[in-house]
Coordinates of C-alpha atoms in Angstrom, one line a residue:
M34 CA 0.0 0.0 0.0
K35 CA 1.2 3.5 -0.9
I36 CA 1.3 5.5 2.3
V37 CA 1.5 9.3 2.8
F38 CA 2.5 10.2 6.4
M39 CA 1.6 13.5 7.9
G40 CA 3.3 14.6 11.2
T41 CA 5.6 17.2 12.7
P42 CA 6.9 16.9 16.3
E43 CA 9.1 14.4 18.0
F44 CA 6.0 12.4 19.1
S45 CA 5.5 11.4 15.5
L46 CA 8.9 9.9 15.0
N47 CA 8.3 6.4 16.4
V48 CA 5.2 6.1 14.2
L49 CA 7.0 7.2 11.0
E50 CA 10.0 5.1 11.7
S51 CA 7.8 2.0 12.2
L52 CA 5.9 2.7 9.0
I53 CA 9.2 3.1 7.1
E54 CA 10.3 -0.3 8.4
N55 CA 7.1 -2.1 7.7
C56 CA 5.3 -0.3 4.9
N57 CA 5.7 1.7 1.7
V58 CA 5.9 5.4 2.7
I59 CA 6.0 7.3 -0.6
A60 CA 6.0 10.8 1.0
V61 CA 6.0 12.8 4.2
V62 CA 4.0 16.0 4.8
T63 CA 5.1 18.2 7.7
Q64 CA 4.9 21.8 8.8
P65 CA 7.2 24.4 7.2
D66 CA 10.7 25.0 8.7
K67 CA 10.5 27.4 11.7
E68 CA 12.9 30.1 13.1
V69 CA 14.1 28.9 16.5
G70 CA 16.0 30.6 19.3
R71 CA 17.4 34.0 19.7
K72 CA 19.4 33.8 16.5
H73 CA 16.2 32.8 14.6
T74 CA 17.9 29.7 13.1
L75 CA 15.7 28.1 10.4
T76 CA 15.0 24.6 11.7
M77 CA 13.3 21.7 10.1
S78 CA 10.8 19.5 12.0
P79 CA 12.0 16.1 13.5
V80 CA 9.8 14.3 11.0
K81 CA 11.4 16.1 8.1
E82 CA 14.9 15.2 9.3
L83 CA 13.9 11.5 9.5
A84 CA 12.2 11.5 6.1
L85 CA 15.3 13.1 4.4
K86 CA 17.5 10.5 6.2
H87 CA 15.6 7.8 4.4
N88 CA 15.4 9.7 1.1
I89 CA 11.6 10.1 1.3
K90 CA 9.9 12.9 -0.6
V91 CA 8.9 15.8 1.8
L92 CA 6.1 18.3 1.2
Q93 CA 5.6 21.4 3.5
P94 CA 2.5 23.3 2.6
K95 CA 2.0 26.5 4.5
K96 CA -1.8 26.3 4.2
L97 CA -2.9 22.8 3.6
K98 CA -6.5 23.8 2.7
N99 CA -5.2 25.5 -0.4
E100 CA -2.1 23.4 -1.2
Y101 CA -3.2 19.7 -1.1
Q102 CA -3.2 18.8 -4.8
D103 CA 0.4 17.6 -4.8
I104 CA -0.6 15.0 -2.2
I105 CA -3.5 13.8 -4.2
D106 CA -1.3 13.6 -7.3
L107 CA 0.8 11.0 -5.4
N108 CA -2.4 8.8 -5.5
P109 CA -1.9 7.3 -2.0
D110 CA -3.8 4.2 -0.8
V111 CA -4.0 5.7 2.7
I112 CA -3.0 8.8 4.5
I113 CA -1.8 8.4 8.1
T114 CA -1.6 11.4 10.4
C115 CA 0.0 11.8 13.8
A116 CA 0.3 15.3 15.4
Y117 CA 0.5 17.0 12.0
G118 CA -0.7 20.4 13.1
Q119 CA -3.1 21.5 10.4
I120 CA -6.7 20.6 9.6
L121 CA -7.1 18.4 6.6
P122 CA -9.6 19.5 4.0
Y123 CA -12.4 17.0 3.2
E124 CA -11.2 16.6 -0.4
L125 CA -7.9 15.3 0.9
L126 CA -8.8 13.1 3.8
S127 CA -11.6 11.3 1.8
Y128 CA -9.5 10.8 -1.4
P129 CA -7.4 7.6 -0.6
K130 CA -9.0 4.2 -1.0
Y131 CA -8.6 3.5 2.7
K132 CA -9.3 7.1 3.7
T133 CA -7.2 8.9 6.4
I134 CA -6.2 7.2 9.6
N135 CA -5.1 9.2 12.7
V136 CA -2.9 8.2 15.7
H137 CA -4.4 10.2 18.5
A138 CA -2.8 10.4 22.0
S139 CA -5.8 10.0 24.2
L140 CA -8.7 7.6 24.9
L141 CA -11.3 9.1 22.7
P142 CA -13.8 10.7 23.1
K143 CA -11.8 12.1 26.0
L144 CA -9.4 14.9 25.1
R145 CA -10.1 15.7 21.5
G146 CA -7.8 18.4 20.2
G147 CA -4.2 19.5 19.9
A148 CA -2.8 19.0 23.4
P149 CA -4.1 15.7 24.7
I150 CA -1.0 14.7 26.5
Q151 CA -0.4 18.0 28.3
R152 CA -4.1 18.4 29.3
A153 CA -4.3 14.8 30.6
I154 CA -1.7 15.6 33.2
M155 CA -2.8 19.2 33.8
E156 CA -6.4 18.2 34.5
G157 CA -5.4 15.3 36.8
Y158 CA -6.4 12.3 34.6
K159 CA -5.4 9.0 36.1
K160 CA -5.3 7.2 32.8
T161 CA -4.9 7.9 29.1
G162 CA -3.8 6.1 26.0
V163 CA -3.7 6.0 22.2
T164 CA -6.7 5.7 19.8
I165 CA -6.4 4.7 16.1
M166 CA -9.3 6.4 14.4
R167 CA -10.6 7.3 11.0
T168 CA -10.3 11.1 10.4
E169 CA -13.4 13.0 9.6
A170 CA -14.1 16.6 8.9
G171 CA -14.7 17.5 12.6
M172 CA -12.0 17.7 15.3
D173 CA -11.0 14.1 16.3
D174 CA -14.6 13.0 16.0
G175 CA -14.2 10.1 13.6
D176 CA -15.0 6.5 14.2
M177 CA -12.5 4.6 16.5
I178 CA -10.8 1.4 15.3
S179 CA -8.5 0.4 18.2
S180 CA -7.2 1.8 21.5
Y181 CA -4.7 1.1 24.2
E182 CA -4.9 2.4 27.8
I183 CA -2.1 3.2 30.3
E184 CA -1.9 4.6 33.8
I185 CA -0.6 8.2 34.3
K186 CA 1.9 7.9 37.1
D187 CA 2.2 10.7 39.8
D188 CA 5.6 11.7 38.6
D189 CA 4.9 11.6 34.8
T190 CA 5.7 14.7 32.9
Y191 CA 4.8 15.7 29.4
E192 CA 8.2 14.4 28.3
T193 CA 7.9 10.9 29.9
L194 CA 4.2 10.4 29.1
S195 CA 4.7 11.5 25.5
S196 CA 7.6 9.0 25.1
K197 CA 5.4 6.2 26.4
L198 CA 2.5 7.0 24.2
S199 CA 4.7 7.4 21.1
V200 CA 5.9 3.8 21.5
I201 CA 2.3 2.6 22.1
G202 CA 1.1 4.5 19.1
K203 CA 3.5 3.0 16.6
D204 CA 2.9 -0.6 17.9
L205 CA -0.9 -0.1 17.9
L206 CA -0.9 1.3 14.4
I207 CA 1.2 -1.5 12.9
K208 CA -1.0 -4.0 14.6
T209 CA -4.2 -2.3 13.4
L210 CA -3.3 -1.6 9.7
P211 CA -3.8 -5.1 8.4
S212 CA -7.4 -5.2 9.5
I213 CA -8.0 -1.8 7.9
F214 CA -6.6 -3.1 4.6
D215 CA -8.4 -6.4 4.6
G216 CA -11.7 -4.9 5.7
T217 CA -12.1 -6.9 9.0
C218 CA -11.7 -3.9 11.4
K219 CA -14.7 -2.6 13.2
Y220 CA -15.5 1.2 13.2
I221 CA -16.9 2.3 16.6
K222 CA -18.9 5.6 16.9
Q223 CA -17.7 7.9 19.7
N224 CA -20.1 8.6 22.5
E225 CA -20.8 12.4 22.2
D226 CA -21.9 12.5 25.9
E227 CA -18.4 11.7 27.0
V228 CA -16.5 14.2 24.9
T229 CA -13.9 16.5 26.5
F230 CA -11.4 18.8 24.7
A231 CA -7.7 19.4 24.9
K232 CA -7.2 22.9 23.8
I233 CA -3.8 23.9 22.4
I234 CA -1.4 25.4 24.9
K235 CA -1.3 29.2 24.9
K236 CA 1.2 31.6 26.4
E237 CA -1.1 32.4 29.3
D238 CA -1.2 28.7 30.2
E239 CA 2.5 28.8 31.0
Y240 CA 2.0 31.3 33.8
L241 CA 2.0 29.9 37.4
N242 CA -0.6 31.4 39.6
F243 CA -0.1 30.3 43.2
N244 CA -3.6 31.3 44.0
D245 CA -4.6 27.7 43.3
T246 CA -4.4 24.3 45.0
T247 CA -1.0 22.6 45.3
I248 CA -2.1 19.6 43.3
N249 CA -3.3 21.8 40.4
I250 CA 0.0 23.7 40.4
Y251 CA 2.0 20.5 40.6
N252 CA 0.0 19.0 37.7
K253 CA 0.5 22.1 35.6
I254 CA 4.3 22.0 36.1
R255 CA 4.4 18.4 35.1
G256 CA 2.1 18.8 32.1
L257 CA 4.3 21.6 30.6
S258 CA 7.7 20.2 31.4
P259 CA 10.1 20.4 29.7
E260 CA 8.4 22.3 26.9
P261 CA 7.0 25.0 26.8
C262 CA 7.6 25.1 30.6
C263 CA 5.8 27.0 33.4
Y264 CA 7.2 30.3 34.8
F265 CA 6.5 32.8 37.6
N266 CA 7.9 36.3 38.2
L267 CA 10.3 36.9 41.0
D268 CA 11.3 40.5 41.5
N269 CA 10.2 41.1 37.9
E270 CA 12.5 38.3 36.7
R271 CA 10.9 35.4 34.8
V272 CA 11.8 32.1 36.5
K273 CA 11.1 28.9 34.5
V274 CA 10.0 25.8 36.5
Y275 CA 11.0 22.4 35.2
N276 CA 10.2 20.2 38.2
A277 CA 8.6 20.3 41.6
K278 CA 7.1 18.3 44.4
I279 CA 4.3 18.8 46.9
G280 CA 5.5 20.1 50.3
N281 CA 4.1 19.9 53.8
S282 CA 4.2 23.5 55.0
K283 CA 1.3 26.0 55.0
A284 CA 1.2 29.7 55.2
S285 CA -1.5 32.3 55.9
S286 CA -1.3 33.7 52.3
Y287 CA -0.4 32.3 48.9
G288 CA 2.5 33.3 46.6
K289 CA 5.1 33.7 49.4
I290 CA 8.6 32.1 49.7
I291 CA 8.2 30.1 52.9
N292 CA 11.1 27.6 52.7
I293 CA 14.6 27.6 51.2
S294 CA 16.7 24.4 51.4
K295 CA 18.6 22.0 49.3
E296 CA 15.2 20.2 48.9
G297 CA 14.0 23.1 46.9
L298 CA 12.3 26.5 46.9
G299 CA 9.0 26.3 48.9
I300 CA 6.2 28.7 47.8
S301 CA 2.9 28.9 49.5
T302 CA -0.4 28.0 47.7
I303 CA -3.9 28.4 48.8
D304 CA -3.9 25.1 50.6
G305 CA -0.2 24.3 51.2
E306 CA 3.2 24.4 49.6
I307 CA 4.8 23.6 46.2
I308 CA 8.5 23.0 46.3
I309 CA 10.4 24.0 43.1
T310 CA 13.2 21.5 42.6
K311 CA 14.5 22.3 39.1
L312 CA 14.4 25.8 37.5
Q313 CA 16.1 28.4 35.4
F314 CA 16.8 32.0 36.3
P315 CA 17.4 34.5 33.5
G316 CA 20.8 34.2 31.9
K317 CA 21.5 30.9 33.6
K318 CA 21.3 27.3 32.7
V319 CA 18.6 24.9 33.8
M320 CA 19.7 23.6 37.2
E321 CA 18.6 21.8 40.3
F322 CA 17.7 24.2 43.0
K323 CA 20.3 22.8 45.4
D324 CA 23.0 23.7 42.8
Y325 CA 21.6 27.3 42.4
L326 CA 21.9 27.7 46.2
N327 CA 25.7 27.2 46.0
G328 CA 26.1 30.7 44.4
I329 CA 23.7 32.8 46.5
K330 CA 22.8 33.8 50.0
K331 CA 19.5 32.5 51.4
E332 CA 18.7 35.9 52.9
D333 CA 19.0 37.6 49.5
L334 CA 16.5 35.1 48.0
I335 CA 14.0 35.2 50.9
N336 CA 13.6 38.9 50.5
K337 CA 12.5 38.6 46.8
K338 CA 8.9 38.9 46.0
I339 CA 6.7 37.1 43.6
N340 CA 4.8 39.6 41.6
Y341 CA 1.6 39.1 39.5
L342 CA 2.1 41.7 36.7
C343 CA 1.4 39.1 34.0
R344 CA -1.6 37.8 35.9
Y345 CA -3.1 41.3 36.1
Y346 CA -2.5 41.7 32.4
Q347 CA -4.6 38.6 31.8
I348 CA -7.4 39.6 34.1
T349 CA -7.7 43.2 32.7
K350 CA -7.0 42.6 29.0
H351 CA -10.4 43.9 28.1
M352 CA -10.3 46.9 30.5
N353 CA -9.2 50.5 29.5
Q354 CA -5.6 51.2 28.5
Q355 CA -5.1 53.8 31.3
F356 CA -5.8 51.1 33.9
L357 CA -3.2 48.9 32.3
K358 CA -0.6 51.7 32.3
E359 CA -1.2 52.2 36.1
I360 CA -0.7 48.6 36.7
E361 CA 2.5 48.6 34.7
K362 CA 3.8 51.5 36.9
G363 CA 2.8 49.6 40.0
S364 CA 0.2 52.1 41.1
K365 CA -1.3 51.1 44.5
S366 CA -4.6 52.6 43.6
A367 CA -4.8 50.4 40.5
L368 CA -3.9 47.2 42.4

């Protein structure tokens, strides 16, 4: 069977690699190269790198809805997608003989959308998995073909859970494809009453608001680690948080530094303490907090304040510009 694979991030690599080993991949479609880092270095997607390594044709349409004819001209028997990043037009997804098959990183109908792995952790799900499904015009609402469930461990991060699901996805797909090709697979309708959505991660999702429960903050840190990563503002410096654990202390107010030790930086929440164990200060490398302590005085750190400028911007984004200017200046009357 002639297969066109569509994917972009590292999560897609295991699936593509398995297809290359077991099937006939005639082309790969991935997102256009992006500028990365301070130097704006033009960087290709992990999927493109793998395709070029195997001398497979690569297509990179900027807007797929207007640039899909080159894919149709390849006359694929099936299109397989895995975290591609653009919506497929109906003319394309319905064209192949065996239609379009998607590898989705959740147990549908739970967590339809672009960030199912991150949202599963952030929203406190105890289990997740991978679903092989037929792609339809709606968002992840096509018929299910097969699925595999796993437990989300308390210390799983986006990185560890993504790695597990990537392996499961490639194994499940290869196991499922023969039944699709010989017509023996069963297509199962999704229960619309059980649908939840996994919205894509936005900039405001990265901000840590300590006016929340400890478990919610802990889940958020895990769900966005190591990329794009959570952050909070300490004396107007953006501090990125890569790892944390739940502490035992409790303070009368949230958002205060209450403990400093080699164990981590303890910050009060509305019901307890979150201990930051791995972080990155501006201009410094990502490091364990105990290593950061070696170069500073505890008393200098304890006097630093967590400020909520970014949080106020979010809350008041629809208010008048004068109010925003007063907040930026630190006006007591505005706050």
